[in-house]
Amino acid sequence: MFGGQPPLWKFMDSIRSEGLQQGEEALSCPEEGLPRPSDSSELVQDCLQQFKVTVAQLQQIQASLLGSMEQALRGQASPVPAVRMLPTYVGSTPHGTEQGDFVVLELGATGASLRVLWVTLTGIEGHRVEPRSQEFVIPQDVMLGTGQQLFDFAAHCLSEFLDAQPVSKQGLQLGFSFSFPCHQTGLDRSTLISWTKGFRCSGVEGQDVVQLLRDAIQRQGAYNIDVVAVVNDTVGTMMGCELGARPCEVGLVVDTGTNVCYMEEARDVAVLDEDRGRVCVSVEWGSFSDDGALGPVLTTFDHTLDHESLNPGAQRFEKMIGGLYLGELVRLVLAHLTRRGVLFRGCPSPALLSQGSVLLEHVAEMEDPSAGAARVHAILQDLGLSPEASDVELVQRVCAAVCTRAAQLCAAALAAVLSRLQHSREQQTLQVAVATGGRVCERHPRFCSILQGTVMLLAPECDVSFIPSADGGGRGVAMVTAVAARLAAHRRLLEETLAPFRLNHDQLAAVQAQMREAMAKGLRGEASSLRMLPTYVRATPDGSERGDFLALDLGGTNFRVLLVRVTTCVQITSQIYSIPESVAQGSGQQLFDHIVDCIVDFQQKQGLSGQSLPLGFTFSFPCKQLGLDQGILLNWTKGFNASDCEGQDVVSLLREAITRRQAVELNVVAIVNDTVGTMMSCGYEDPRCEIGLIVGTGTNACYMEELRNVAGVPGDSGHMCINMEWGAFGDDGSLDTLSTCFDASVDQASINPGKQRFEKMISGMYLGEIVRHILLHLTSLGVLFRGQQTQRLQTRDIFKTKFLSEIESDSLALRQVRAILEDLGLPLTSDDTLMVLEVCQAVSQRAAQLCGAGVAAVAEKIRENRGLEELAVSVGVDGTLYKLHPHFSSLVAATVRELAPRCAVTFLQSEDGSGKGAALVTAVACRLAQSTRV
Ligand code: BG6
Ligand code: GLC
Ligand code: GLC
């Protein structure tokens, strides 16, 4: 029935001589002193009674195993959990769309044999191609030899099998079913913890078995095989299960050994540090040996069996259930009853007294009611015994007792797993399918029915269907391999896509150098993408400024009107007003009328009506200034496009609007860029603040330049703040080598194509769009969202830059990330979530590094201007991207340290916005005006 299986115990005999001696010593047949019939029935009773397990005991095992499982899941180290709960890196059950040809190598599931399969997955539900397979018997000396011998043998079997198949020698993908307890650290990385089930090859425990197999295949040299995935047999069993009405989320194997795997919530698996989705966990329940729970059901035969096994004290639960042990338990009972004269008239045979002589196949056959007495008789005779009719009947009862207990114990353990599932899913009634595999499940006549009946008794709230695995789990292994191969291919495509975003030191140093060159040209008034606009701000505040000022702040996320009171400290009252897109992109007159309306409203609310306070206007767009209160708008940026403003003096436009709205009097003193306002605002606290940086909707920087370097402004001494308008850096094509096709798409779709190229790679208005374009591309490659393009993702600006900040936040669990993405209507799998996160990281990292290269260029310029060996300088920073993104600021700082090592650059975040700075510029101007009047 189970032909071709050398009994594992046989060669244990050769290493355990006591077994033989025991046998020889007891061989004589007692003529006298046989028990009387009544005694003998008591003896039988006593003996079989030991294998009876009560429902209470089963419930105790169920509860105790559940406790151990939960303890192991929590990662509790002490007391050492009785089961291992090993995560397998299989994160989802099959979709049914997996396809391709795969080689599967199975080692360890079925005794001393190894199986190679050729599995074809069609990707079409219900359409199966029968796998081709070949079984190889592992020679005894290999099973107990060196690891290299074992893996060389496996590689040899692979070649022999493949030689007979019409396949190419190249590019084969292999799934490795390795059924021993392993610590997996990836789909293709798995370290053997300890051998079980009669294997004991040296030099393998503690090693990555995938690597050992790869090395052996390479030594063999015949085939180019990529070992893509490694799985436990239980996982193969679960994954190969036909897609049915309910999810198959448990894989049970009872073969030489026994074990189960199931889909656990990843957040409950402490070692994974993962909070999304589910992961398949191999329970390794064979090692369950809780004394409290198992003690009462352990028989003297279990103790003897354990004592004489290759691994005494280990795998105690497996030794009561696994096929490797059932025959041996039966043999021990029969030998005992024979010795006591109850069986075979007290005459044992040498075979009966030798370890491993009774095999699982014997037990299964003898217990099978349809086998008939003659068959049992024949098996016993083969063991050298002379059975009478009563012997035959008693032997059948012994087989039934041993197997019934095995099935009941297995059921108690399975009930524990089902309780766990039910608990973690928080479901009243759990509906689940259990895939079953292994020879005991498949071929033992009563095992499955007892198992199922007992599970119903112990877990009545679970609605379980049992589905036998069709081909020993080979298909499931191929499924995992297909998924692993697909994930590996997707990862390669993801890496290729993101590679242009990963800038190295040389590329960043080149950006810094180009920026320096463009700055110099711009300052000289030569053609350059950096305009280097003089701002007429000549000094940072000195603390002597005083008075009440109004300020406007236009051009960032919010439009604000502020009242700034400068005494020994600065007090700010402000209000945010919205600028509807229709106004930002309507006529200039509308825009400035709207601004004045907001000021009037603010004045009324603050009780300032009728007062003509000096006003500082933060206007965050490129302006050519001819003085502090004169700024000609060069061009709109960042989504503003009001007509009839470009080429006009913005202060005049504001004054005209004030005149139109006759009720109000305002004294516009200064117009400042937001970078300047920010620098001044931070400069009030720190006199070393000589750089202003904005990374928000747009990006830009300003800094204090030597006046002698500024063409077009008279004077050779002192400083002047220069608004770099670095957002336009690269508009002359100098950044083209760094620009990706995604940048090009974002630029093309913007309202100012070809303009603000640096800004479009860095600032908040564009990063979300870059991410969206990458996601579209990855979807078209089938890497994301199962290749399904969604309408939502086609929508412009749907992916806000604030999502990048949220998604990349360390404090956010991946499941929350998924929720954000699901809110966008994206059909995510858990693999997708991680990929989207990686895309966001690549895009924001490049942005931060480019920004850092810019700051490094500015700091170096200041250092060189002043002829200093070392420069200590502060940068005042504002902008939602810089402030809200969890890693942006530290990446900028790291890049500056790398590219400008001689500058100690400190970053100060502006807390009050640039309005305070605009007020301070106004205050200085008023002070100067007063002093000239005096
Ligand atoms: C604000 C400043 O805090 O930051 C504005 O007050 C500036 O002047 C803005 O424009 C930049 O950030 P964002 O993200 O609002 O564009
Ligand atoms: C043993 C192994 C386990 C395997 C089981 C069934 O218990 O340790 O990994 O799943 O046997 O083959
Ligand atoms: C844009 C504007 C610039 C401003 C920056 C930050 O680049 O052109 O003036 O400083 O955005 O808001």
Coordinates of N, CA and C in Angstrom, one line a residue, residues 612-705:
S612 N -4.6 104.0 9.8 CA -3.7 103.7 8.6 C -2.4 103.2 9.1
L613 N -2.4 101.9 9.4 CA -1.1 101.3 9.9 C -0.2 101.1 8.7
P614 N 1.1 101.1 9.0 CA 2.0 100.7 7.9 C 1.9 99.2 7.6
L615 N 1.9 98.9 6.3 CA 1.6 97.5 5.9 C 2.8 96.9 5.2
G616 N 3.1 95.7 5.6 CA 4.1 94.9 4.9 C 3.4 93.7 4.1
F617 N 3.8 93.6 2.9 CA 3.1 92.6 2.0 C 4.0 91.5 1.6
T618 N 3.8 90.3 2.2 CA 4.5 89.1 1.8 C 3.8 88.6 0.5
F619 N 4.6 88.7 -0.6 CA 4.0 88.4 -1.9 C 4.9 87.3 -2.4
S620 N 4.5 86.0 -2.4 CA 5.5 84.9 -2.7 C 5.5 84.5 -4.1
F621 N 5.9 85.5 -4.9 CA 6.1 85.2 -6.4 C 7.3 86.1 -6.8
P622 N 7.9 85.7 -8.0 CA 9.1 86.4 -8.4 C 8.8 87.8 -8.8
C623 N 9.4 88.8 -8.1 CA 9.2 90.2 -8.4 C 10.5 90.9 -8.6
K624 N 10.6 91.7 -9.6 CA 11.8 92.6 -9.8 C 11.5 93.8 -8.9
Q625 N 12.4 94.0 -7.9 CA 12.1 95.1 -7.0 C 13.1 96.3 -7.4
L626 N 12.5 97.4 -7.3 CA 13.3 98.6 -7.6 C 13.5 99.4 -6.3
G627 N 12.8 99.0 -5.3 CA 12.9 99.6 -4.0 C 12.1 98.7 -3.1
L628 N 12.1 99.0 -1.8 CA 11.3 98.2 -0.8 C 9.9 98.1 -1.1
D629 N 9.3 99.2 -1.7 CA 7.9 99.2 -1.8 C 7.5 99.2 -3.3
Q630 N 8.3 98.5 -4.1 CA 8.0 98.5 -5.5 C 8.4 97.1 -6.0
G631 N 7.5 96.3 -6.5 CA 7.9 95.0 -7.0 C 7.1 94.6 -8.3
I632 N 7.8 94.4 -9.3 CA 7.1 94.1 -10.6 C 7.0 92.6 -10.7
L633 N 5.8 92.1 -10.8 CA 5.6 90.7 -10.9 C 6.2 90.2 -12.3
L634 N 7.2 89.3 -12.2 CA 7.8 88.8 -13.4 C 6.9 87.7 -14.1
N635 N 6.5 86.8 -13.3 CA 5.5 85.8 -13.8 C 4.9 85.1 -12.6
W636 N 3.7 84.6 -12.8 CA 3.0 83.9 -11.7 C 3.7 82.5 -11.6
T637 N 3.6 81.9 -10.4 CA 4.0 80.5 -10.3 C 2.9 79.8 -9.4
K638 N 3.1 78.5 -9.1 CA 2.3 77.8 -8.2 C 0.8 77.8 -8.4
G639 N 0.3 77.8 -9.6 CA -1.1 77.7 -9.8 C -1.9 79.1 -9.8
F640 N -1.2 80.2 -9.5 CA -1.8 81.5 -9.7 C -1.7 81.9 -11.1
N641 N -2.7 82.6 -11.6 CA -2.6 83.0 -13.0 C -3.5 84.2 -13.3
A642 N -3.7 85.1 -12.3 CA -4.6 86.2 -12.5 C -4.1 87.1 -13.7
S643 N -5.0 87.5 -14.5 CA -4.6 88.3 -15.7 C -4.2 89.7 -15.4
D644 N -3.5 90.3 -16.3 CA -3.1 91.7 -16.2 C -2.2 92.0 -15.0
C645 N -1.5 91.1 -14.5 CA -0.6 91.4 -13.4 C 0.8 91.3 -13.7
E646 N 1.2 90.3 -14.6 CA 2.6 90.2 -14.9 C 3.1 91.4 -15.6
G647 N 4.3 91.9 -15.1 CA 4.9 93.1 -15.7 C 4.4 94.3 -14.9
Q648 N 3.5 94.2 -14.0 CA 2.9 95.3 -13.2 C 3.5 95.4 -11.8
D649 N 3.5 96.6 -11.2 CA 4.0 96.7 -9.9 C 2.9 96.3 -8.9
V650 N 3.2 95.3 -8.2 CA 2.1 94.7 -7.3 C 1.7 95.7 -6.3
V651 N 2.6 96.5 -5.7 CA 2.2 97.5 -4.7 C 1.2 98.5 -5.3
S652 N 1.4 98.9 -6.6 CA 0.5 99.8 -7.2 C -0.9 99.1 -7.4
L653 N -0.8 97.8 -7.8 CA -2.1 97.1 -8.0 C -2.9 97.1 -6.7
L654 N -2.2 96.9 -5.6 CA -2.8 96.9 -4.3 C -3.4 98.3 -4.0
R655 N -2.5 99.3 -4.2 CA -3.0 100.7 -3.9 C -4.2 101.1 -4.7
E656 N -4.2 100.7 -6.0 CA -5.3 101.0 -6.8 C -6.6 100.3 -6.3
A657 N -6.5 99.1 -5.8 CA -7.6 98.4 -5.3 C -8.1 99.2 -4.0
I658 N -7.2 99.7 -3.2 CA -7.5 100.4 -2.0 C -8.3 101.7 -2.4
T659 N -7.8 102.3 -3.4 CA -8.5 103.5 -3.9 C -9.9 103.2 -4.4
R660 N -10.0 102.1 -5.1 CA -11.4 101.7 -5.6 C -12.3 101.5 -4.4
R661 N -11.8 100.9 -3.3 CA -12.6 100.6 -2.1 C -12.4 101.8 -1.2
Q662 N -13.0 102.9 -1.5 CA -12.7 104.2 -0.9 C -12.6 104.2 0.6
A663 N -13.4 103.4 1.3 CA -13.5 103.5 2.7 C -12.3 103.2 3.5
V664 N -11.2 102.8 2.9 CA -10.1 102.4 3.7 C -8.8 103.1 3.2
E665 N -8.0 103.3 4.3 CA -6.7 104.0 4.0 C -5.6 103.0 4.4
L666 N -4.7 102.8 3.6 CA -3.6 101.9 3.9 C -2.3 102.5 3.5
N667 N -1.2 102.2 4.2 CA 0.1 102.7 3.9 C 1.0 101.6 3.6
V668 N 1.1 101.2 2.3 CA 1.9 100.0 1.9 C 3.4 100.4 1.9
V669 N 4.2 99.9 2.8 CA 5.6 100.3 3.0 C 6.5 99.3 2.3
A670 N 6.3 98.0 2.4 CA 7.3 97.1 1.9 C 6.6 95.9 1.2
I671 N 7.2 95.4 0.2 CA 6.8 94.1 -0.4 C 8.0 93.1 -0.2
V672 N 7.7 92.0 0.4 CA 8.8 91.0 0.6 C 8.3 89.6 0.1
N673 N 9.3 88.9 -0.4 CA 9.1 87.5 -0.7 C 9.0 86.7 0.6
D674 N 8.3 85.6 0.5 CA 8.1 84.8 1.7 C 9.4 84.2 2.3
T675 N 10.4 84.0 1.4 CA 11.7 83.5 1.9 C 12.3 84.6 2.7
V676 N 12.2 85.9 2.3 CA 12.7 87.0 3.0 C 12.0 87.2 4.3
G677 N 10.7 87.1 4.2 CA 9.9 87.3 5.5 C 10.3 86.2 6.5
T678 N 10.5 85.0 6.0 CA 10.9 83.9 6.9 C 12.3 84.2 7.5
M679 N 13.2 84.6 6.6 CA 14.6 84.8 7.1 C 14.5 85.9 8.2
M680 N 13.8 87.0 7.9 CA 13.7 88.1 8.9 C 13.0 87.7 10.2
S681 N 12.0 86.9 10.0 CA 11.3 86.4 11.2 C 12.2 85.6 12.1
C682 N 12.9 84.7 11.5 CA 13.8 83.9 12.3 C 15.0 84.7 12.8
G683 N 15.4 85.7 11.9 CA 16.6 86.5 12.3 C 16.3 87.3 13.5
Y684 N 15.1 87.6 13.8 CA 14.7 88.3 15.0 C 15.2 87.6 16.3
E685 N 15.2 86.2 16.2 CA 15.6 85.4 17.3 C 17.1 85.0 17.2
D686 N 17.6 84.9 16.0 CA 19.0 84.4 15.9 C 19.7 85.2 14.8
P687 N 20.6 86.1 15.2 CA 21.3 87.0 14.3 C 22.1 86.2 13.2
R688 N 22.4 84.9 13.5 CA 23.1 84.2 12.4 C 22.2 83.8 11.3
C689 N 21.0 84.1 11.4 CA 20.0 83.6 10.3 C 20.2 84.5 9.1
E690 N 20.9 84.0 8.1 CA 21.2 84.8 6.9 C 20.7 84.0 5.6
I691 N 19.9 83.0 5.8 CA 19.3 82.3 4.7 C 17.9 82.1 5.0
G692 N 17.0 82.2 4.0 CA 15.6 81.9 4.2 C 15.2 80.8 3.2
L693 N 14.5 79.9 3.6 CA 14.1 78.7 2.8 C 12.7 78.4 2.9
I694 N 12.0 78.2 1.8 CA 10.6 77.8 1.8 C 10.5 76.4 1.1
V695 N 9.9 75.4 1.7 CA 9.6 74.2 1.0 C 8.1 73.9 1.4
G696 N 7.2 74.5 0.6 CA 5.8 74.3 0.8 C 5.1 74.1 -0.5
T697 N 4.1 74.8 -0.8 CA 3.5 74.7 -2.1 C 4.5 74.9 -3.2
G698 N 5.4 75.9 -3.0 CA 6.5 76.1 -3.9 C 7.8 76.0 -3.1
T699 N 8.9 76.2 -3.8 CA 10.2 76.2 -3.0 C 11.0 77.4 -3.5
N700 N 11.8 77.9 -2.6 CA 12.7 79.1 -3.0 C 13.6 79.3 -1.8
A701 N 14.7 80.1 -2.1 CA 15.6 80.5 -1.0 C 16.1 81.9 -1.2
C702 N 16.4 82.6 -0.1 CA 17.1 83.9 -0.2 C 18.3 83.9 0.7
Y703 N 19.2 84.8 0.6 CA 20.3 84.8 1.5 C 21.0 86.2 1.4
M704 N 21.8 86.5 2.4 CA 22.5 87.8 2.4 C 23.8 87.7 1.6
E705 N 23.8 88.5 0.5 CA 24.9 88.5 -0.5 C 25.7 89.8 -0.2

